[in-house]
Coordinates of C-alpha atoms and ligand atoms in Angstrom, one line a residue:
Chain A
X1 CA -3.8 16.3 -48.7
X2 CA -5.2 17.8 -45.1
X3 CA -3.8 21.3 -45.5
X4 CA -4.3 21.6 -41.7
X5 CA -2.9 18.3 -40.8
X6 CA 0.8 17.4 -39.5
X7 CA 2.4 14.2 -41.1
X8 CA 5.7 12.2 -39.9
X9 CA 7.5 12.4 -43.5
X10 CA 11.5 11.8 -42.9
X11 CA 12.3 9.1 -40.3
X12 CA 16.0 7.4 -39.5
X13 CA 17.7 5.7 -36.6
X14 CA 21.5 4.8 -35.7
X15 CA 22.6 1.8 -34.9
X16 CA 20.9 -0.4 -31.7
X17 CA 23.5 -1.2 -29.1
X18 CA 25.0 -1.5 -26.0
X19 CA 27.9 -0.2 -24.4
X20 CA 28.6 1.7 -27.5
X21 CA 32.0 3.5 -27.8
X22 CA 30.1 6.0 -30.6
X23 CA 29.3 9.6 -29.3
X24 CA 25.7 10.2 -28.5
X25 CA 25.9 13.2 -30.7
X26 CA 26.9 11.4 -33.4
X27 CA 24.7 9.1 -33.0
X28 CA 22.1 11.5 -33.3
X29 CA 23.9 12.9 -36.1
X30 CA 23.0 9.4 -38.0
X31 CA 19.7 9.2 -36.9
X32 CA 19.3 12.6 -38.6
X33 CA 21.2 12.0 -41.8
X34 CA 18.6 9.0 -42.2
X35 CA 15.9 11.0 -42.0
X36 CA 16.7 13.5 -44.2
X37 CA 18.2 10.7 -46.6
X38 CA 15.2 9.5 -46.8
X39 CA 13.0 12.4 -47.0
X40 CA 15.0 14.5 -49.9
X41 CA 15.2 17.4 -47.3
X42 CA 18.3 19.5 -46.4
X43 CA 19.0 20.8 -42.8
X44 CA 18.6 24.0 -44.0
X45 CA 15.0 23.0 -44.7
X46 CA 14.5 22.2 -41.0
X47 CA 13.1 24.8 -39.1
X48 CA 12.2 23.4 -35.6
X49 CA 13.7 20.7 -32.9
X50 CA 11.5 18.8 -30.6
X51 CA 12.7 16.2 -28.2
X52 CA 12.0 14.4 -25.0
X53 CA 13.0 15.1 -22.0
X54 CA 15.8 17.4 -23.2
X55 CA 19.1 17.3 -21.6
X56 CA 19.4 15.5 -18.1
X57 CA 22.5 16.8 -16.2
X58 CA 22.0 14.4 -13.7
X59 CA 21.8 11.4 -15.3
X60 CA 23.4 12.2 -18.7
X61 CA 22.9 8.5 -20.4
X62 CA 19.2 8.9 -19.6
X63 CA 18.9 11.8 -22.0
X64 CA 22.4 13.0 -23.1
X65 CA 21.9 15.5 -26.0
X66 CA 19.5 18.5 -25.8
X67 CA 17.4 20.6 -28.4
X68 CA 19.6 23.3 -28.1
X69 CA 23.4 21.2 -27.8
X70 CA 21.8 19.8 -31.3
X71 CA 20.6 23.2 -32.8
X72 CA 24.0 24.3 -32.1
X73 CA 25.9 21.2 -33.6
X74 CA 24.5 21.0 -36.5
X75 CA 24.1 24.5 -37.3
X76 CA 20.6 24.8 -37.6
X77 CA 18.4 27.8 -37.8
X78 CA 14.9 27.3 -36.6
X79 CA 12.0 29.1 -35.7
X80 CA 10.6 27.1 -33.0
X81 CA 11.9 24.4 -30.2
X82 CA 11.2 22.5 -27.5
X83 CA 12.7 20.0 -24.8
X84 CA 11.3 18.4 -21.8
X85 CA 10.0 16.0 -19.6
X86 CA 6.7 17.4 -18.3
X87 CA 4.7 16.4 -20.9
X88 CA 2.8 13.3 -21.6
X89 CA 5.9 10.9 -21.8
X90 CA 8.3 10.5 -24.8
X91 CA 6.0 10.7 -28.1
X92 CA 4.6 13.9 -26.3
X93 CA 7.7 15.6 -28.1
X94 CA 5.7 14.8 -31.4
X95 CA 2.6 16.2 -30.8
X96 CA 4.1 19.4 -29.7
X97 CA 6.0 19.6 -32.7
X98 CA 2.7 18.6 -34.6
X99 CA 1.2 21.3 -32.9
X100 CA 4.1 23.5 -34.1
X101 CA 3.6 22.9 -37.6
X102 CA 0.1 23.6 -37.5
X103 CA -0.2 27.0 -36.0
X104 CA 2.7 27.9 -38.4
X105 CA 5.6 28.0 -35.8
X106 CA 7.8 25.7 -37.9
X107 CA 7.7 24.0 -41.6
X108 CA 9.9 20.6 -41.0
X109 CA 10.4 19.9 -37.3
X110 CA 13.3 17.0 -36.3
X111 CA 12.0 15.1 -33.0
X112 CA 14.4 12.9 -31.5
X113 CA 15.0 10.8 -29.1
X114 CA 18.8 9.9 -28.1
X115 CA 19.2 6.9 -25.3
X116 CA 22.8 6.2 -24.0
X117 CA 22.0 4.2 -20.6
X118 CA 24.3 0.9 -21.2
X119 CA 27.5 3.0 -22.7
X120 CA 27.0 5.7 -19.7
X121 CA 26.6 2.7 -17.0
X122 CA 29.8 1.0 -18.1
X123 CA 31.8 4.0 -18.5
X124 CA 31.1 5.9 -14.9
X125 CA 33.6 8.3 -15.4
X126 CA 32.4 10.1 -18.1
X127 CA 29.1 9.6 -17.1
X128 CA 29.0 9.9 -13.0
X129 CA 25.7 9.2 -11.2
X130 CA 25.8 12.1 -8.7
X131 CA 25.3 10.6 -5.2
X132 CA 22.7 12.6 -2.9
X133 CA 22.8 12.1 0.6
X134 CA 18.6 12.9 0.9
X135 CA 15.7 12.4 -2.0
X136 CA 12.9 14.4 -2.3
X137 CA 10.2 15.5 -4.7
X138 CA 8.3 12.2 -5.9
X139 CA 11.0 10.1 -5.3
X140 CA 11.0 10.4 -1.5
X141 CA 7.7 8.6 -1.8
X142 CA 9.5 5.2 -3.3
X143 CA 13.3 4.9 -2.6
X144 CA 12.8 5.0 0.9
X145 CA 11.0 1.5 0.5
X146 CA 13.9 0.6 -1.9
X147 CA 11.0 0.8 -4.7
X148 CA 14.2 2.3 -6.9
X149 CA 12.8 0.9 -10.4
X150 CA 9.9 2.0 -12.4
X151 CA 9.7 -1.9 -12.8
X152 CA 8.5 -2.1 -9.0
X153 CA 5.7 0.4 -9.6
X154 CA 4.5 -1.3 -13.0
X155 CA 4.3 -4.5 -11.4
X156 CA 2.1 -3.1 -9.0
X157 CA -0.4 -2.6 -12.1
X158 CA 0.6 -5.7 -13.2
X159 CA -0.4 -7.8 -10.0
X160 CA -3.8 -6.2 -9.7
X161 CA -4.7 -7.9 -13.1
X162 CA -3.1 -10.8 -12.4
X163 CA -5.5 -10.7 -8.8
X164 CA -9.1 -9.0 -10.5
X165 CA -8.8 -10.5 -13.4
X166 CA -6.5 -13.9 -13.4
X167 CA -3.6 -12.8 -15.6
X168 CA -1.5 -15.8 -16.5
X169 CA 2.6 -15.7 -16.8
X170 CA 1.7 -17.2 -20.2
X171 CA -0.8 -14.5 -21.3
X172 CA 1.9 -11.9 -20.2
X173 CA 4.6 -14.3 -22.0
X174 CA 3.2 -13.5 -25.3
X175 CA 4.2 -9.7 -25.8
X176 CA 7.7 -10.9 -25.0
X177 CA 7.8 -13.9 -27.4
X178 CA 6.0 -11.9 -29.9
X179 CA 8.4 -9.2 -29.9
X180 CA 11.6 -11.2 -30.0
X181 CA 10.5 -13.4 -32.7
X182 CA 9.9 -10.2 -34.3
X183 CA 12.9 -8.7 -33.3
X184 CA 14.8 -11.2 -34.9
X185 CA 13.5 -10.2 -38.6
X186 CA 15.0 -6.6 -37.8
X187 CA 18.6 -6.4 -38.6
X188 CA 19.0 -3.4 -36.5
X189 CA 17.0 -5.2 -32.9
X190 CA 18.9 -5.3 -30.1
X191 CA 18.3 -8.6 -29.3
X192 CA 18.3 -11.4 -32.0
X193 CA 18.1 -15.0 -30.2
X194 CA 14.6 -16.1 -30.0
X195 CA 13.3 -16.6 -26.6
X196 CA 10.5 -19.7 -25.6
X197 CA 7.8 -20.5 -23.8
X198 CA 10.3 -22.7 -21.4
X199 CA 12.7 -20.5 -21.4
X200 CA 10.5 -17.4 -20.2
X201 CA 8.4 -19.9 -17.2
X202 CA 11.9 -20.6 -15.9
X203 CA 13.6 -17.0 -16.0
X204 CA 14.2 -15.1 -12.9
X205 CA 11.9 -13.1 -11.4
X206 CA 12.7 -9.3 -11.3
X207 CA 9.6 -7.8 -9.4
X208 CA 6.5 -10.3 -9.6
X209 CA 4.8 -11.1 -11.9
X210 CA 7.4 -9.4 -13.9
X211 CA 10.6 -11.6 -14.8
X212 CA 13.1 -11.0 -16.8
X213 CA 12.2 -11.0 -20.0
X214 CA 9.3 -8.6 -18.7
X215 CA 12.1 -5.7 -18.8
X216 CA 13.5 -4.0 -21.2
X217 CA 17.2 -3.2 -21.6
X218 CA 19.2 -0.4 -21.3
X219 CA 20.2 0.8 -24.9
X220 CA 22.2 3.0 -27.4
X221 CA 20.5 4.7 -29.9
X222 CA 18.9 7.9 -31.4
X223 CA 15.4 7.8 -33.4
X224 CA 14.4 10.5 -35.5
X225 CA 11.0 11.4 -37.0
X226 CA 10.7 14.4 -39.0
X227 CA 7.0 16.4 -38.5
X228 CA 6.1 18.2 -41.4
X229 CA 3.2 20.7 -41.9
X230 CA 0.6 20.1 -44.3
X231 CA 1.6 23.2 -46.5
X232 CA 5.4 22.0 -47.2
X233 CA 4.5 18.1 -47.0
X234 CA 5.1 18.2 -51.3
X235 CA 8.5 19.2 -50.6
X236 CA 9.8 15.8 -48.8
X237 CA 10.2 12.8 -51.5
X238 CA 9.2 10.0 -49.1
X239 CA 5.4 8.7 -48.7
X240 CA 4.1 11.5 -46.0
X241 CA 2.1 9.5 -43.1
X242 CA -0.5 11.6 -41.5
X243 CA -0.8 12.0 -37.9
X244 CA -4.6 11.2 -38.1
X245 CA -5.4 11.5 -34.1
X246 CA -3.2 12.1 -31.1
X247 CA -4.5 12.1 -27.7
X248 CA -2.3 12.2 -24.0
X249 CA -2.7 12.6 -20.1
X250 CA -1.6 12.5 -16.9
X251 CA -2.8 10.8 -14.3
X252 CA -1.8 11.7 -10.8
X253 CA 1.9 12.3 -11.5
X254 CA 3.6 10.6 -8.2
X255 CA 3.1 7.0 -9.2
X256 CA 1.9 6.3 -5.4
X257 CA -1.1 8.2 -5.9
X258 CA -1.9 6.8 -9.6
X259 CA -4.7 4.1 -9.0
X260 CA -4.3 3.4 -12.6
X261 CA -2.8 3.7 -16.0
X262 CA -3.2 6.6 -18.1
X263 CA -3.0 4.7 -21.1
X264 CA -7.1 4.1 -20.7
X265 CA -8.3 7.6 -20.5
X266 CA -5.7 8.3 -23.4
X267 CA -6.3 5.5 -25.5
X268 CA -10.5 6.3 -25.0
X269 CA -9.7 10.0 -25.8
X270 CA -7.9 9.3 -29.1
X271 CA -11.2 7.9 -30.4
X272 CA -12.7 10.9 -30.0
X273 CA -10.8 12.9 -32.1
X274 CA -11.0 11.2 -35.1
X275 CA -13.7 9.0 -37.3
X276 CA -11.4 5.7 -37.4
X277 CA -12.0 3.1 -35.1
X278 CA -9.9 0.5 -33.3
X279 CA -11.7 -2.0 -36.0
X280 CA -10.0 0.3 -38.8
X281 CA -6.4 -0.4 -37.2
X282 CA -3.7 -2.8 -39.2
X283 CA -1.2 -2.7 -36.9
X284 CA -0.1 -1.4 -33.5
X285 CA 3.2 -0.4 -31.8
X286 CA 2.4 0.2 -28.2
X287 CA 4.5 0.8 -25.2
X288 CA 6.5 -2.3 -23.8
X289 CA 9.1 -0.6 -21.5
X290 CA 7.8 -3.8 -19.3
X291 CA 5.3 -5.7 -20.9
X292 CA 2.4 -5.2 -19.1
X293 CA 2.0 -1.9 -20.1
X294 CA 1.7 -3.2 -23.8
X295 CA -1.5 -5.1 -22.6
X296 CA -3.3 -2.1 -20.5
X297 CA -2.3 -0.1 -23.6
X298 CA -4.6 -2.9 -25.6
X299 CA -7.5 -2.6 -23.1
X300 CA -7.1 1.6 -22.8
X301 CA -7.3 1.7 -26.9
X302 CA -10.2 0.0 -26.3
X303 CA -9.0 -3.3 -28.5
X304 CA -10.9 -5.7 -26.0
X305 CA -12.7 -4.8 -22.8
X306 CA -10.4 -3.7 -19.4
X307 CA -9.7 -6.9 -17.8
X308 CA -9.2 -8.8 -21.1
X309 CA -6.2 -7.9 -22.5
X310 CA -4.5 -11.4 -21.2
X311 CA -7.0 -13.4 -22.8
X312 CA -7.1 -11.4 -26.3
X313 CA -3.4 -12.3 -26.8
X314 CA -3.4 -15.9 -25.2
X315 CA -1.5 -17.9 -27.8
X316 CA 0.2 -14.9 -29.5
X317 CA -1.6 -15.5 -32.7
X318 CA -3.5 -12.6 -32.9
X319 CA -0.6 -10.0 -32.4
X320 CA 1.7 -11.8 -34.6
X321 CA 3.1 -10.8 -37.8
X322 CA 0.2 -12.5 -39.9
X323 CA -2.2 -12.0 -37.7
X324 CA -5.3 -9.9 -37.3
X325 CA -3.5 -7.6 -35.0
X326 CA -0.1 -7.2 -35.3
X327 CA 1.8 -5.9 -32.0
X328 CA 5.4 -4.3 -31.6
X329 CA 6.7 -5.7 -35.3
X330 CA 10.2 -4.0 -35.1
X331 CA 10.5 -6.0 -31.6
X332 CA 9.3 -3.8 -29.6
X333 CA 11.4 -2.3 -26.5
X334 CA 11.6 -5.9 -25.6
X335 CA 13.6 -7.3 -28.3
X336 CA 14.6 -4.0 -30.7
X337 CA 15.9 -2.4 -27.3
X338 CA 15.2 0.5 -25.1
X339 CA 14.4 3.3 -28.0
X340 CA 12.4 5.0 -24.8
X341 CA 8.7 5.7 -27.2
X342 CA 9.9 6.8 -30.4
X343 CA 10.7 3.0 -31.9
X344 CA 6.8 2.6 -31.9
X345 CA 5.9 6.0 -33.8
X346 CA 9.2 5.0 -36.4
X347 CA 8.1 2.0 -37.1
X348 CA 4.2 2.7 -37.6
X349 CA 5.9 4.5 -40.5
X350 CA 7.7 1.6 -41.7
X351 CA 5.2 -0.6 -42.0
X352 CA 2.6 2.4 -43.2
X353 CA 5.2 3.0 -46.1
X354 CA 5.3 -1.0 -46.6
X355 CA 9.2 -0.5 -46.2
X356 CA 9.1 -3.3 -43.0
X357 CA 11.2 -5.8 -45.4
X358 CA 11.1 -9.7 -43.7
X359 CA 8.7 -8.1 -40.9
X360 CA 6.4 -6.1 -43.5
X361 CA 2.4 -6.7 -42.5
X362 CA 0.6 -8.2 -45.0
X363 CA -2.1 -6.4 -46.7
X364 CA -1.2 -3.0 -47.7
X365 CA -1.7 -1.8 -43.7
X366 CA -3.0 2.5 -44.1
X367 CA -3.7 2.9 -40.1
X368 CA -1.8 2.5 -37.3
X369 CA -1.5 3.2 -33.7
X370 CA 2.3 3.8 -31.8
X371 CA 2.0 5.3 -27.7
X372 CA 4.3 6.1 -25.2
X373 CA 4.4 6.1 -21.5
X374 CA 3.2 3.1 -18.9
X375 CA 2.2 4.6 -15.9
X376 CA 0.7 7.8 -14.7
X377 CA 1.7 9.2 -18.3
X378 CA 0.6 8.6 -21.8
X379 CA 0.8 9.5 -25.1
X380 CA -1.3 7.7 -28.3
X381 CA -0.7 8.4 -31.9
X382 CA -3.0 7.3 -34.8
X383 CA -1.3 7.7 -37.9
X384 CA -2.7 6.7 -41.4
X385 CA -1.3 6.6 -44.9
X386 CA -3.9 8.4 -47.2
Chain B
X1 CA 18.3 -5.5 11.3
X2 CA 18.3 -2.0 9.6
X3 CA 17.9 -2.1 6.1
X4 CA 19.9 0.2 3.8
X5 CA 17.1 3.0 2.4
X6 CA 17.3 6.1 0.8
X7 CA 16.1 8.5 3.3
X8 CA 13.8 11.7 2.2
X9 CA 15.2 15.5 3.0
X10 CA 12.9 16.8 5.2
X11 CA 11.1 20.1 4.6
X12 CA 7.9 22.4 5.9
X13 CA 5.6 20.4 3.4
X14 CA 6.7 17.1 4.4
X15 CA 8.3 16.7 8.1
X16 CA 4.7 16.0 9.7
X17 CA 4.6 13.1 7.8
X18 CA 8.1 11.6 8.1
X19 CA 8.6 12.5 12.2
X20 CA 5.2 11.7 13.0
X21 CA 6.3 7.7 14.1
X22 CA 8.3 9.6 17.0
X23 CA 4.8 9.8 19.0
X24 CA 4.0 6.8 16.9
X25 CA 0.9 8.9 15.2
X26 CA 1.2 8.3 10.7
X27 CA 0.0 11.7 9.6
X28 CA -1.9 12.7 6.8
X29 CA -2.7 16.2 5.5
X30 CA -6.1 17.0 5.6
X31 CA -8.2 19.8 4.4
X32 CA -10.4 21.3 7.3
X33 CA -13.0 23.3 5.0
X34 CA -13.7 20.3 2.7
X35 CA -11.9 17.3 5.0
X36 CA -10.1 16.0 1.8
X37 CA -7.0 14.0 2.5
X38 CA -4.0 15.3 0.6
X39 CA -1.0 13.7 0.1
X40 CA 1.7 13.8 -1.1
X41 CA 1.9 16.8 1.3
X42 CA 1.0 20.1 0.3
X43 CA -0.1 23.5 1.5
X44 CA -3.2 23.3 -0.5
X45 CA -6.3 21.1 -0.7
X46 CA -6.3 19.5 -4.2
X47 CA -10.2 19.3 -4.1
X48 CA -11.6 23.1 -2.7
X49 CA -8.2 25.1 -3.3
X50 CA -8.3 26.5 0.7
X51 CA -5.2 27.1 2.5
X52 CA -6.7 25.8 5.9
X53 CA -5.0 22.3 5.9
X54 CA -3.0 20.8 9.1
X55 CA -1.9 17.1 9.6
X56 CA -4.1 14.6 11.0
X57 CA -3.1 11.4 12.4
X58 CA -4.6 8.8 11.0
X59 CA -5.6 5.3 12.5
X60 CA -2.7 3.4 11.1
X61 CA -4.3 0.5 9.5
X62 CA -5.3 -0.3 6.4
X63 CA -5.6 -3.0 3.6
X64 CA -2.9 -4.1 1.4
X65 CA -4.8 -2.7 -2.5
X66 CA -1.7 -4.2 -4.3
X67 CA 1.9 -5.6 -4.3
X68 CA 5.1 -7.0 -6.2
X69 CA 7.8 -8.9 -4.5
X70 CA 11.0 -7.8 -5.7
X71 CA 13.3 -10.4 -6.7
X72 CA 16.1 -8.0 -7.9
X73 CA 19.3 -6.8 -6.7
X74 CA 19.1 -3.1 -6.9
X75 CA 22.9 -3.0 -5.0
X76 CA 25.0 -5.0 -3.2
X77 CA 23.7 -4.2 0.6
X78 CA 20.2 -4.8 -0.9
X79 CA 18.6 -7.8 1.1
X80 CA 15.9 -9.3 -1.1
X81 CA 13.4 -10.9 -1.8
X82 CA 11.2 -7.9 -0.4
X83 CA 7.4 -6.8 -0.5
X84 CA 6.4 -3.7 -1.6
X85 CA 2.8 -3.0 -1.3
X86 CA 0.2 -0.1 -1.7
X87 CA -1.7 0.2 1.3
X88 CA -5.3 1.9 1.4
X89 CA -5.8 3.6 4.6
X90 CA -8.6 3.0 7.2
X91 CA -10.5 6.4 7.0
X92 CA -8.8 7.8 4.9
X93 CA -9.9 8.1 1.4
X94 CA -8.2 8.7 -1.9
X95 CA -4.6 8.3 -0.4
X96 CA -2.5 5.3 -1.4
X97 CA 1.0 4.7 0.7
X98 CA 3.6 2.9 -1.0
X99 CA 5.8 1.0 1.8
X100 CA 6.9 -2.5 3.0
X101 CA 4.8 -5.1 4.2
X102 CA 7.3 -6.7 7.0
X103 CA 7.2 -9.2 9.8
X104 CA 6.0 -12.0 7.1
X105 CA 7.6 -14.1 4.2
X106 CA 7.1 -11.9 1.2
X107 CA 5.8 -15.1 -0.6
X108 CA 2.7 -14.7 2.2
X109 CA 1.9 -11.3 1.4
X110 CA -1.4 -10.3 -1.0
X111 CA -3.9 -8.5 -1.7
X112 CA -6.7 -7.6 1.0
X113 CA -4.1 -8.3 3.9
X114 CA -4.9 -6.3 6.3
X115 CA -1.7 -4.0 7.8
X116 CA -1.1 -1.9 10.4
X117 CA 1.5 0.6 10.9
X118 CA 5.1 0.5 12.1
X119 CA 7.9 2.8 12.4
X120 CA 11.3 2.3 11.2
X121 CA 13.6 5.2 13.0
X122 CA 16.8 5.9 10.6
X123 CA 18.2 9.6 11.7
X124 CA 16.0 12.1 12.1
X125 CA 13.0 9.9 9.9
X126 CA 10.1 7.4 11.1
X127 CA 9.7 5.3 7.8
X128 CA 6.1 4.2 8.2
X129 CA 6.0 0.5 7.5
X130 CA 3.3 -2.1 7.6
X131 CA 3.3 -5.4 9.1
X132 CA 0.0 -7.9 8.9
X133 CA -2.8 -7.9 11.4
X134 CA -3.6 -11.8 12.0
Ligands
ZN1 ZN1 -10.6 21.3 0.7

């Protein structure tokens, strides 16, 4: 063991769904009893809370339970804590509370994220979307051109590879079919009917070159992943995986001004902080909020060269389950649902721990790779079971 | 024709830039130590830290660096299908505007069009929007 290091030991998620009548607390609440099912700890063992972006009072089904509401709820006392949104998108949560563990600021730290979007659409009242009469800060610098969906400014990305580098709707296809026919070996996925090629030429289109299938869902859910430090990792009794390398950034934050991804100066940056290489990796979970981004994160990790992420996935083969690379095997956003970053980082330690059942990666898989964010803001993990 | 937008709330960093299509002049903050460009607005220069900035207008063409159509439905009033484009300014270095590309079929629109500058007046705001230079 890596005295120093941090490892993801305790992990657990609630039920995937939408329009869920269930209480986004308790939701949370079986996220958290998974975890620490699973891990042999107690709540009294936890000692810090991490999440991402914390409590959003003005769009509650966005983010609906903060670090403290929880501390408070389920009677913890902890020693450190932390909640936001200005950090490197969701899985920045676990690399503060990696941090946190290893400067001694907390033992066993819950990070969570809890997603209630469909349930707090469909039930307005509970869940009101305050109506302003004016926007400002960065959003004055989209709405007006009723660019209102982060799928507008991803497609931007999108259609400049599709123009530089001839990005086909088939290429782009692939992390869609490749999640759903994943998807459908998770019994918790959101979506379990298995999409085709046909059916994905002929959907609609939402923003081009993005269509339907391109988008994730809005979702119900809470993922937990417990950090652990080094020193107290022999006190959990499930296989500890080590967060071998993490790496984020921002690019320029207003998504105007971003002339590209951060995922590339992330994903180049994790390499650097570590002795693995991308050759060393068995599986990856990366980012599909819209699919694209699941292909710049392939290019920014430095899997194939900038430019030719479309062509190292053409036919899906490679990023399949028994292939040499395989992507986003719980579904990914795509077809588990909208987990918002931490499904990618909970399932790395599924199939780490060989625990992925139907979907398991062959071959014993030690290294893995799970990110966050799609735009101006990025987060990379590389975790490895020793 | 006025489309149903989302209009900004004006303030000290940002009213130069969203009244400027009154005199029909798009304005861009500009540092006058270093001559950086700086937007979003600020009262700053993000390259040389000085103070001394002031709007400058700004020729009001440019090239379209990239696009999406949007196909969906956001609400009810929205008209679609729509462009909305990137646009690299002419002089103006560093500084992407995200906008509409009107006056065309959004089917016609793509990359390295070049645009020029229109105003769209709703209340007190002049929503600079691009239309193609043929
Ligand atoms: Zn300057």
């Amino acid at each position: 063991m890596h005295a120093n290091d941090a490892f993801i030991t305790g992990i657990g998620q609630s039920e995937i769904g939408r329009k869920l009548e269930r209480h986004p607390l308790l939701l949370t609440l079986d996220a958290v009893k998974e975890a620490l099912g699973e891990s042999g700890l107690t709540i009294d063992q936890i000692d810090g809370v991490s999440t991402y972006p914390g409590r959003t009072p003005g769009l509650l089904g966005f983010s609906p339970i903060g670090a403290d509401e929880l501390i408070d709820a389920l009677g913890m006392k902890v020693t450190w804590y932390a909640g936001g949104g200005e950090i490197s998108s969701q899985l920045g949560a676990v690399v503060a509370a990696a941090a946190a563990v290893r400067t001694g600021l907390a033992r066993h730290v819950i990070c969570y994220r809890t997603v209630y979007e469909a349930a707090a659409m469909a039930r307005p009242e509970e869940y009101p979307v305050p109506r302003r009469d004016r926007v400002d800060s960065y959003s004055q610098w989209f709405a007006p051109f009723n660019a209102i969906s982060a799928v507008n400014w991803t497609a931007q990305y999108a259609m400049a590879h599709v123009k530089n580098y001839g990005l086909t709707r088939e290429q782009l296809a692939q992390i869609a079919l490749t999640g759903r026919a994943n998807a459908m070996l998770n019994p918790r996925a959101l979506v379990q009917e298995p999409l085709t090629m046909e059916e994905y030429l002929s959907a609609r289109m939402i923003s081009s070159p993005l269509c339907l299938y391109d988008c994730d869902r809005y979702s119900d859910a809470s993922t937990v992943l417990i950090v652990s430090a080094g020193e107290a990792v022999d006190e959990v009794s499930c296989t500890p995986v080590r967060i071998a390398a993490m790496a984020g950034s921002v690019e320029r934050h207003s998504w105007d001004q971003a002339e590209w991804m951060a995922c590339y100066p992330t994903g180049a940056d994790l390499w650097t902080k570590t002795d693995y290489t991308p050759a060393d990796v068995d599986t990856v979970q990366l980012y599909d909020g819209f699919s694209f981004q699941a292909i710049a994160w392939l290019e920014g990790l430095g899997f194939c060269a900038p430019g030719e992420g479309g062509q190292f996935i053409e036919g899906g083969q490679r990023i399949a389950l028994d292939g040499e690379l395989p992507l986003n095997t719980f579904g990914g956003q795509l077809g588990a649902g909208r987990l918002h970053g931490f499904g990618f980082a909970h399932e790395a330690v599924v199939q780490l721990r060989g625990q992925g059942g139907a979907r398991q990666v062959p071959g014993d898989p030690r290294v893995a790779v799970a990110t966050s964010g799609g735009g101006p803001l990025a987060t990379a993990l590389l975790l490895a079971r020793d | 024709m006025s489309v149903t937008r989302a209009l900004p709330r004006l303030d000290a960093d940002n009213r130069a830039f969203w009244t400027g299509g009154a005199e029909g002049e798009l304005r861009i903050m500009r540092c006058r130590d270093c001559e950086t460009f700086i937007h979003p607005p600020r009262p700053l220069c993000r390259s040389c830290l000085s103070e001394n900035v002031s709007p400058e207008v700004v020729a009001g063409t440019g090239v379209v660096a990239t696009y999406t159509v949007n196909y969906q439905k956001w609400h009810p009033a929205m008209e679609v299908p729509f462009v909305v484009a990137r646009v690299a300014l002419d002089g103006v270095p560093g500084v992407l505007l995200t906008t509409n590309i009107v006056g065309c079929p959004a089917e016609e629109v793509d990359v390295g069009d070049r645009v020029r500058v229109i105003f769209e007046q709703q209340d007190d705001v002049y929503l600079p929007l691009f239309e193609r230079i043929d």
